[in-house]
CSV table of C-alpha atoms and ligand atoms in Angstrom, one decimal:
chain,number,residue,atom,x,y,z
A,2,MET,CA,139.1,102.9,130.5
A,3,PHE,CA,138.1,104.8,127.4
A,4,GLY,CA,139.3,101.9,125.2
A,5,LEU,CA,137.2,99.4,127.2
A,6,PHE,CA,134.1,101.6,126.8
A,7,SER,CA,134.5,101.9,123.1
A,8,ARG,CA,135.1,98.1,122.8
A,9,LEU,CA,131.8,97.6,124.7
A,10,GLN,CA,130.0,100.0,122.4
A,11,ARG,CA,131.4,98.2,119.4
A,12,GLY,CA,130.3,94.9,120.8
A,13,ALA,CA,126.8,96.1,121.4
A,14,LYS,CA,126.5,97.6,117.9
A,15,ASN,CA,127.7,94.3,116.4
A,16,LEU,CA,125.1,92.4,118.4
A,17,VAL,CA,122.3,94.7,117.0
A,18,LYS,CA,123.7,94.3,113.5
A,19,GLN,CA,123.7,90.6,113.8
A,20,GLN,CA,120.1,90.6,115.1
A,21,ILE,CA,119.0,92.6,112.0
A,22,ILE,CA,120.9,90.3,109.6
A,23,GLN,CA,119.5,87.2,111.3
A,24,HIS,CA,116.0,88.7,111.2
A,25,HIS,CA,116.2,89.2,107.5
A,26,ARG,CA,117.6,85.8,106.9
A,27,ARG,CA,115.0,84.0,109.0
A,28,SER,CA,112.2,85.9,107.4
A,29,GLY,CA,113.1,84.3,104.1
A,30,THR,CA,112.0,87.5,102.4
A,31,VAL,CA,114.1,88.4,99.4
A,32,LEU,CA,115.2,92.0,99.6
A,33,PHE,CA,115.2,94.1,96.4
A,34,SER,CA,118.2,96.4,95.8
A,35,ASP,CA,118.0,98.8,92.9
A,36,THR,CA,121.0,100.0,91.0
A,37,THR,CA,119.3,101.9,88.2
A,38,LEU,CA,120.8,105.1,89.4
A,39,ARG,CA,124.3,103.7,89.4
A,40,ASP,CA,124.9,100.6,87.1
A,41,GLY,CA,121.8,101.6,85.1
A,42,GLU,CA,123.2,105.1,84.5
A,43,GLN,CA,126.5,103.6,83.5
A,44,MET,CA,124.9,102.5,80.2
A,45,PRO,CA,126.2,104.7,77.4
A,46,GLY,CA,123.7,107.5,76.8
A,47,ALA,CA,121.6,106.9,80.0
A,48,THR,CA,122.9,109.9,81.8
A,49,LEU,CA,120.5,111.3,84.4
A,50,GLU,CA,120.5,114.8,86.0
A,51,PRO,CA,120.5,114.9,89.8
A,52,GLU,CA,116.8,116.0,89.9
A,53,GLU,CA,115.9,113.1,87.6
A,54,LYS,CA,117.7,110.7,89.9
A,55,LEU,CA,115.7,112.1,92.8
A,56,GLU,CA,112.4,111.5,90.9
A,57,ILE,CA,113.4,107.9,90.2
A,58,ALA,CA,114.6,107.4,93.7
A,59,ARG,CA,111.2,108.6,95.1
A,60,ALA,CA,109.4,106.2,92.7
A,61,LEU,CA,111.7,103.4,93.9
A,62,GLU,CA,110.8,104.2,97.4
A,63,ARG,CA,107.0,104.0,96.6
A,64,LEU,CA,107.8,100.7,94.9
A,65,GLY,CA,109.3,99.5,98.2
A,66,VAL,CA,112.9,98.6,97.4
A,67,HIS,CA,114.9,97.8,100.4
A,68,SER,CA,118.1,99.5,99.3
A,69,LEU,CA,119.1,101.9,96.6
A,70,ASP,CA,122.6,102.0,95.1
A,71,ALA,CA,122.5,105.8,94.9
A,72,GLY,CA,125.7,106.5,93.0
A,73,PHE,CA,129.4,106.4,92.9
A,74,PRO,CA,130.3,109.7,94.7
A,75,ALA,CA,134.0,109.6,94.0
A,76,SER,CA,133.3,109.3,90.3
A,77,SER,CA,131.6,112.6,89.8
A,78,PRO,CA,130.3,115.7,91.5
A,79,ALA,CA,126.9,115.0,89.8
A,80,ASP,CA,126.6,111.7,91.8
A,81,ILE,CA,127.4,113.6,95.0
A,82,GLU,CA,124.7,116.2,94.2
A,83,ALA,CA,122.1,113.5,93.4
A,84,ILE,CA,122.8,111.7,96.7
A,85,ARG,CA,122.7,115.0,98.6
A,86,LEU,CA,119.2,115.6,97.1
A,87,MET,CA,118.0,112.1,98.2
A,88,VAL,CA,119.4,112.2,101.7
A,89,PRO,CA,116.6,114.3,103.4
A,90,VAL,CA,113.8,113.1,101.1
A,91,VAL,CA,114.0,109.4,100.3
A,92,LYS,CA,113.4,108.1,103.8
A,93,ARG,CA,112.7,104.4,103.7
A,94,PRO,CA,115.3,102.6,101.6
A,95,VAL,CA,118.9,102.2,102.7
A,96,LEU,CA,120.9,104.5,100.5
A,97,THR,CA,124.3,103.0,99.6
A,98,ALA,CA,127.2,104.6,97.8
A,99,LEU,CA,129.6,102.6,95.6
A,100,CYS,CA,133.3,102.9,96.6
A,101,ARG,CA,136.5,101.3,95.5
A,102,THR,CA,138.5,99.8,98.3
A,103,VAL,CA,140.2,103.2,98.6
A,104,ASP,CA,139.9,105.3,101.8
A,105,ARG,CA,139.2,108.5,100.0
A,106,ASP,CA,136.2,107.0,98.2
A,107,ILE,CA,134.8,106.0,101.6
A,108,GLU,CA,135.4,109.5,103.0
A,109,VAL,CA,133.6,111.1,100.0
A,110,ALA,CA,130.7,108.6,100.4
A,111,ASP,CA,130.5,109.5,104.1
A,112,GLU,CA,130.3,113.2,103.3
A,113,ALA,CA,127.7,112.6,100.5
A,114,LEU,CA,125.5,110.6,102.9
A,115,ASP,CA,126.0,113.0,105.9
A,116,GLY,CA,122.7,113.6,107.8
A,117,ARG,CA,121.3,110.2,107.1
A,118,PRO,CA,120.5,107.8,110.0
A,119,ALA,CA,123.1,105.1,110.5
A,120,ASN,CA,120.6,102.3,109.6
A,121,LYS,CA,119.7,104.0,106.4
A,122,ARG,CA,123.1,104.6,104.8
A,123,GLY,CA,125.9,102.3,103.8
A,124,VAL,CA,128.8,101.8,101.4
A,125,SER,CA,129.2,99.1,98.7
A,126,LEU,CA,132.9,98.4,98.4
A,127,PHE,CA,134.2,96.5,95.4
A,128,CYS,CA,137.6,95.1,94.4
A,129,GLY,CA,138.5,92.8,91.5
A,130,THR,CA,139.4,89.2,92.6
A,131,SER,CA,139.7,87.2,89.3
A,132,PRO,CA,143.1,86.3,87.9
A,133,LEU,CA,142.5,88.8,85.1
A,134,HIS,CA,141.8,91.6,87.5
A,135,LEU,CA,144.6,90.8,89.8
A,136,ARG,CA,147.2,90.4,87.1
A,137,ASP,CA,146.2,93.0,84.5
A,138,LYS,CA,144.2,95.6,86.3
A,139,LEU,CA,145.5,95.7,89.8
A,140,GLN,CA,148.9,94.1,89.5
A,141,LYS,CA,148.6,92.7,93.0
A,142,SER,CA,149.0,89.2,94.5
A,143,PRO,CA,146.0,87.4,96.0
A,144,THR,CA,147.5,88.1,99.5
A,145,GLU,CA,147.9,91.8,98.8
A,146,VAL,CA,144.3,92.0,97.5
A,147,LEU,CA,142.9,90.2,100.6
A,148,LYS,CA,144.7,92.7,102.8
A,149,ILE,CA,143.3,95.7,100.8
A,150,ILE,CA,139.8,94.3,101.1
A,151,THR,CA,139.9,93.6,104.9
A,152,ASP,CA,141.6,96.9,105.6
A,153,SER,CA,139.1,98.8,103.6
A,154,ILE,CA,136.1,97.1,105.2
A,155,GLN,CA,137.6,98.0,108.6
A,156,PHE,CA,138.1,101.5,107.6
A,157,ALA,CA,134.6,101.8,106.3
A,158,LEU,CA,133.2,100.3,109.6
A,159,ARG,CA,134.6,103.3,111.4
A,160,ARG,CA,132.1,105.5,109.5
A,161,PHE,CA,129.3,103.2,108.5
A,162,ASP,CA,127.3,100.4,110.2
A,163,ILE,CA,126.3,99.0,106.8
A,164,VAL,CA,129.2,97.8,104.8
A,165,ALA,CA,128.8,95.6,101.8
A,166,PHE,CA,131.7,94.1,99.9
A,167,SER,CA,131.6,92.6,96.4
A,168,PRO,CA,134.5,90.8,94.7
A,169,GLU,CA,134.3,92.2,91.2
A,170,ASP,CA,134.4,89.6,88.5
A,171,ALA,CA,133.5,87.0,91.2
A,172,THR,CA,132.2,84.5,88.7
A,173,ARG,CA,135.6,84.3,87.0
A,174,THR,CA,137.4,84.2,90.3
A,175,GLU,CA,139.0,80.9,91.2
A,176,PRO,CA,136.3,79.4,93.6
A,177,ALA,CA,138.7,78.5,96.4
A,178,PHE,CA,140.0,82.0,96.4
A,179,LEU,CA,136.5,83.5,96.2
A,180,ALA,CA,135.5,81.5,99.3
A,181,GLN,CA,138.5,82.8,101.1
A,182,VAL,CA,137.7,86.4,100.1
A,183,TYR,CA,134.2,85.9,101.5
A,184,ARG,CA,135.4,84.3,104.7
A,185,GLU,CA,137.8,87.1,105.4
A,186,ALA,CA,135.4,89.9,104.3
A,187,ILE,CA,132.8,88.6,106.7
A,188,ALA,CA,135.4,88.1,109.5
A,189,ALA,CA,136.4,91.7,108.9
A,190,GLY,CA,132.8,92.8,109.5
A,191,ALA,CA,131.1,93.1,106.1
A,192,THR,CA,127.4,93.1,106.7
A,193,THR,CA,126.6,92.0,103.1
A,194,VAL,CA,128.7,90.1,100.6
A,195,GLY,CA,127.8,90.3,97.0
A,196,LEU,CA,128.3,88.0,94.1
A,197,PRO,CA,128.6,90.1,91.0
A,198,ASP,CA,128.6,88.3,87.6
A,199,THR,CA,130.5,91.3,86.2
A,200,VAL,CA,130.7,90.2,82.6
A,201,GLY,CA,127.4,88.2,82.6
A,202,ILE,CA,128.8,84.8,81.7
A,203,MET,CA,126.9,82.6,84.2
A,204,THR,CA,124.2,80.1,83.5
A,205,PRO,CA,121.6,79.0,86.0
A,206,ILE,CA,123.2,75.6,86.7
A,207,LYS,CA,126.6,77.2,87.2
A,208,VAL,CA,125.0,79.7,89.6
A,209,GLN,CA,123.5,76.8,91.6
A,210,GLN,CA,126.9,75.0,91.7
A,211,LEU,CA,128.8,78.0,92.7
A,212,ILE,CA,126.4,79.1,95.5
A,213,ARG,CA,126.3,75.5,96.9
A,214,ARG,CA,130.1,75.4,96.9
A,215,LEU,CA,130.3,78.8,98.7
A,216,GLN,CA,127.8,77.7,101.3
A,217,ASP,CA,130.1,74.7,102.0
A,218,GLU,CA,133.3,76.6,102.0
A,219,VAL,CA,132.3,79.8,103.8
A,220,PRO,CA,131.2,78.7,107.2
A,221,ASN,CA,130.6,82.3,108.4
A,222,LEU,CA,128.3,83.1,105.4
A,223,PRO,CA,125.2,83.1,107.6
A,224,ARG,CA,126.7,86.1,109.5
A,225,ALA,CA,126.1,88.4,106.5
A,226,LEU,CA,123.5,88.9,103.9
A,227,PHE,CA,124.2,87.3,100.5
A,228,ALA,CA,123.5,89.6,97.6
A,229,VAL,CA,123.6,88.7,93.9
A,230,HIS,CA,124.2,91.0,90.9
A,231,PHE,CA,123.9,89.6,87.4
A,232,HIS,CA,124.7,91.1,84.0
A,233,ASN,CA,122.7,90.1,81.0
A,234,ASP,CA,125.3,89.4,78.3
A,235,LEU,CA,123.8,85.9,77.6
A,236,GLY,CA,120.3,87.1,78.2
A,237,LEU,CA,120.2,85.0,81.4
A,238,ALA,CA,120.4,87.6,84.1
A,239,VAL,CA,116.8,87.1,85.3
A,240,ALA,CA,117.1,83.3,85.1
A,241,ASN,CA,120.3,83.4,87.1
A,242,THR,CA,118.8,85.7,89.7
A,243,LEU,CA,115.8,83.3,90.1
A,244,MET,CA,118.2,80.4,90.5
A,245,ALA,CA,120.2,82.3,93.1
A,246,ILE,CA,117.0,83.0,95.0
A,247,GLN,CA,116.2,79.3,95.1
A,248,GLU,CA,119.7,78.7,96.4
A,249,GLY,CA,119.1,81.1,99.3
A,250,ALA,CA,120.2,84.6,98.1
A,251,ASN,CA,118.9,87.2,100.5
A,252,VAL,CA,119.3,90.3,98.3
A,253,VAL,CA,118.8,90.6,94.6
A,254,GLN,CA,120.2,93.6,92.8
A,255,GLY,CA,119.1,94.8,89.4
A,256,THR,CA,117.7,97.8,87.5
A,257,ILE,CA,114.4,99.0,86.1
A,258,ASN,CA,114.1,97.8,82.5
A,259,GLY,CA,117.3,95.9,83.0
A,260,ILE,CA,119.4,98.9,81.8
A,261,GLY,CA,123.1,98.8,82.7
A,262,GLU,CA,126.6,98.1,81.5
A,263,ARG,CA,126.7,96.4,78.0
A,264,ALA,CA,123.7,94.1,77.8
A,265,GLY,CA,122.4,95.5,81.1
A,266,ASN,CA,121.5,94.0,84.5
A,267,THR,CA,118.8,91.8,85.9
A,268,ALA,CA,115.4,93.5,85.3
A,269,LEU,CA,113.9,93.8,88.7
A,270,GLU,CA,110.4,94.0,87.5
A,271,GLN,CA,110.8,90.7,85.7
A,272,VAL,CA,112.1,89.0,88.8
A,273,ALA,CA,109.3,90.4,90.9
A,274,ILE,CA,106.6,89.2,88.5
A,275,ALA,CA,108.2,85.7,88.2
A,276,MET,CA,108.2,85.5,92.0
A,277,THR,CA,104.7,86.6,92.2
A,278,LEU,CA,103.5,84.1,89.7
A,279,HIS,CA,105.5,81.2,91.2
A,280,PRO,CA,105.7,81.8,95.0
A,281,GLU,CA,106.1,78.1,95.6
A,282,GLU,CA,109.4,78.2,93.8
A,283,PHE,CA,110.8,81.6,94.9
A,284,GLY,CA,108.7,83.0,97.8
A,285,THR,CA,107.0,86.3,97.3
A,286,PRO,CA,108.8,89.6,96.6
A,287,GLY,CA,108.5,91.2,100.0
A,288,HIS,CA,106.6,94.4,100.4
A,289,LEU,CA,106.8,95.6,96.8
A,290,ALA,CA,103.9,97.7,95.4
A,291,LEU,CA,103.9,95.9,92.1
A,292,ASP,CA,101.5,98.4,90.5
A,293,GLU,CA,104.3,101.0,90.5
A,294,PHE,CA,106.3,98.9,88.0
A,295,PHE,CA,104.7,99.8,84.7
A,296,PRO,CA,104.7,103.6,85.2
A,297,LEU,CA,108.2,103.4,86.5
A,298,CYS,CA,109.4,101.4,83.5
A,299,GLN,CA,108.0,104.1,81.2
A,300,ARG,CA,109.4,107.0,83.3
A,301,VAL,CA,112.9,105.4,83.4
A,302,SER,CA,112.8,105.0,79.7
A,303,GLU,CA,111.8,108.6,79.2
A,304,LEU,CA,114.3,110.1,81.6
A,305,THR,CA,117.3,108.0,80.4
A,306,GLY,CA,116.3,108.2,76.7
A,307,ILE,CA,116.9,104.4,76.5
A,308,PRO,CA,113.8,103.2,74.5
A,309,LEU,CA,111.9,100.2,75.7
A,310,PRO,CA,111.6,97.5,73.1
A,311,VAL,CA,107.9,96.9,72.4
A,312,ASN,CA,108.2,93.3,73.5
A,313,GLN,CA,110.0,94.0,76.7
A,314,PRO,CA,108.4,92.0,79.5
A,315,VAL,CA,106.3,94.0,82.0
A,316,GLY,CA,107.0,97.5,80.5
A,317,GLY,CA,106.8,97.1,76.7
A,318,ALA,CA,104.0,98.6,74.6
A,319,ASN,CA,103.0,95.2,73.2
A,320,ILE,CA,102.7,93.3,76.4
A,321,TYR,CA,99.0,94.3,76.9
A,322,ALA,CA,98.1,94.6,73.2
A,323,THR,CA,97.2,92.1,70.6
A,324,GLU,CA,96.2,92.2,66.9
A,325,ALA,CA,95.5,88.5,66.4
A,326,GLY,CA,91.8,87.7,65.9
A,327,ILE,CA,91.8,84.4,67.9
A,328,HIS,CA,93.5,86.1,70.9
A,329,GLN,CA,91.2,89.1,70.7
A,330,ASP,CA,88.2,86.9,70.7
A,331,GLY,CA,89.5,85.0,73.8
A,332,LEU,CA,90.5,88.1,75.6
A,333,LEU,CA,87.1,89.6,75.1
A,334,LYS,CA,85.6,86.5,76.7
A,335,ASN,CA,88.0,86.3,79.5
A,336,PRO,CA,91.3,88.3,79.6
A,337,ASP,CA,93.1,85.3,81.4
A,338,THR,CA,92.8,83.2,78.2
A,339,TYR,CA,95.8,84.9,76.6
A,340,LEU,CA,97.5,86.7,79.5
A,341,PRO,CA,99.9,85.4,82.2
A,342,TYR,CA,98.6,88.2,84.6
A,343,ARG,CA,96.3,91.1,84.4
A,344,PRO,CA,97.8,94.5,83.4
A,345,GLU,CA,96.5,96.1,86.6
A,346,LEU,CA,98.8,93.9,88.6
A,347,VAL,CA,101.8,96.0,87.4
A,348,GLY,CA,99.8,99.3,86.9
A,349,GLY,CA,99.7,98.6,83.2
A,350,PRO,CA,97.3,100.1,80.7
A,351,ASP,CA,93.9,98.7,79.7
A,352,LEU,CA,94.2,95.8,77.2
A,353,GLN,CA,94.5,97.1,73.7
A,354,LEU,CA,92.9,95.2,70.8
A,355,VAL,CA,94.8,96.5,67.9
A,356,LEU,CA,93.0,96.5,64.5
A,357,GLY,CA,95.0,95.2,61.6
A,358,ARG,CA,95.4,92.4,59.1
A,359,HIS,CA,95.2,89.7,61.7
A,360,SER,CA,92.2,91.1,63.6
A,361,GLY,CA,88.8,89.4,63.8
A,362,ARG,CA,85.2,90.6,63.8
A,363,LYS,CA,84.7,90.5,67.5
A,364,ALA,CA,87.4,93.1,68.3
A,365,LEU,CA,86.2,95.3,65.5
A,366,ALA,CA,82.6,95.1,66.6
A,367,GLN,CA,83.6,96.0,70.1
A,368,ARG,CA,85.6,99.0,68.9
A,369,LEU,CA,82.7,100.2,66.7
A,370,GLU,CA,80.3,99.9,69.6
A,371,SER,CA,82.6,101.9,71.9
A,372,LEU,CA,82.8,104.6,69.2
A,373,ASN,CA,79.1,104.7,68.9
A,374,LEU,CA,79.2,103.6,65.3
A,375,PRO,CA,76.5,101.0,65.0
A,376,CYS,CA,77.0,98.5,62.2
A,377,SER,CA,75.2,95.3,61.1
A,378,ASP,CA,77.3,92.1,61.0
A,379,GLU,CA,77.5,92.5,57.2
A,380,GLU,CA,78.7,96.1,57.5
A,381,THR,CA,81.3,95.1,60.1
A,382,ALA,CA,82.5,92.3,57.8
A,383,LYS,CA,83.0,94.8,55.0
A,384,VAL,CA,85.0,97.2,57.2
A,385,LEU,CA,87.1,94.3,58.3
A,386,GLU,CA,87.8,93.4,54.7
A,387,GLN,CA,89.0,96.9,54.0
A,388,ILE,CA,91.2,96.9,57.1
A,389,LYS,CA,92.9,93.7,55.9
A,390,THR,CA,93.8,95.3,52.6
A,391,LEU,CA,95.3,98.4,54.0
A,392,PRO,CA,99.0,99.0,53.1
A,393,LYS,CA,101.7,97.9,55.6
A,394,GLY,CA,102.3,100.4,58.4
A,395,VAL,CA,98.8,102.1,58.3
A,396,ILE,CA,97.5,102.3,61.9
A,397,VAL,CA,93.8,101.8,62.3
A,398,ASN,CA,93.1,104.6,64.7
A,399,ASP,CA,89.6,105.9,65.6
A,400,ASP,CA,89.6,108.5,62.8
A,401,LEU,CA,90.5,106.1,60.1
A,402,LEU,CA,87.8,103.7,61.4
A,403,ARG,CA,85.2,106.4,61.2
A,404,GLN,CA,86.3,107.1,57.6
A,405,LEU,CA,86.1,103.4,56.7
A,406,VAL,CA,82.6,103.2,58.2
A,407,CYS,CA,81.4,106.2,56.3
A,408,ALA,CA,82.9,104.8,53.1
A,409,LYS,CA,81.1,101.5,53.3
A,410,SER,CA,77.7,103.2,53.7
B,9,KIV,O1,129.0,94.3,87.9
B,9,KIV,C1,129.8,94.6,88.8
B,9,KIV,O2,130.8,93.9,89.0
B,9,KIV,C2,129.6,95.8,89.5
B,9,KIV,C3,130.4,96.1,90.7
B,9,KIV,C4,130.7,97.5,90.9
B,9,KIV,C5,129.9,95.4,91.9
B,9,KIV,O3,128.6,96.5,89.2
B,10,ZN,ZN1,127.4,95.6,87.6
């Protein structure tokens, strides 16, 4: 009698889960999953204190990410502490904890996420499936690994409604075996299956071919969400992610500023902007507050201590600044002449017209006017001449400009 009741309960729960999965799939909205606090923090030197993780998690919530890879509880007490801080506070995203396919990891994740509603907590299980991982890391046969995976998913389902499984090193896994892994993981109850390009070796065309093959060879794929996770070793993580979106990926995982293991992960802000500018190709990035991106890029850089290259798309210091005279003249007439999007879209700073050797009269005249330093055309030309002969590295700030204006009169 009791067994029948619990079977009925399980059946009802599975029905609800399927309805949620099908709702996400039908909506066609791409869900953003952030792993800054886990894969991002894995970057050497990027260590974050639990309070710092909480601050970033709150910002990610404001941004509107669907889920947050909150840490790897079995790997360190600091990860558990950070998750415990997030549990009562970061309400909207699903918080997931990374686990090996090891029962103890799942139990530790369960404790770390205790107190969280069932639909807002999950585990992300991973296990290597490539020949290299099977032979040299795990020393297991494909059959043994399949059993570890399915047993672990079933174990996790006793504690969690949301159970994701990723075959680590998926993109170097023999495709027929990879398809079998997905079929069995979904049959065992995984609610999301991930495609991690663990060593970042994919190209967009190979992503397209692999996803199409999996769609053919994994008939139960529509019963789970399909998530992608690219590393950036070839500088192609964002391009690969966009291709995966075109091929039907439901969830994209990445980090702010693309930080992460080795060359990093997909930069989520870049994917979101590419989608926003090209909705006919990729759809729109569902429910994201894009103007949270720039401040968050800055803050993640400050807190992790990983500097942002000045030319980093979206977050870099040079993205909304120019020194070139022709560009400055165009931007003053209409900012769209030399920008793909306005800085305010991502919460960026006002356009900065930097004065230097390549600047023109228009930008200088505008700056002089804003500083209340009236100059005739002739005087402005003289100041510009002086700017162009300044030694390399001298920054023309407002004080220097005042001195140059005084010197010419
Ligand atoms: O890149 C990777 O394979 C990972 C796994 C833990 C999913 O980050
Ligand atoms: Zn990774």
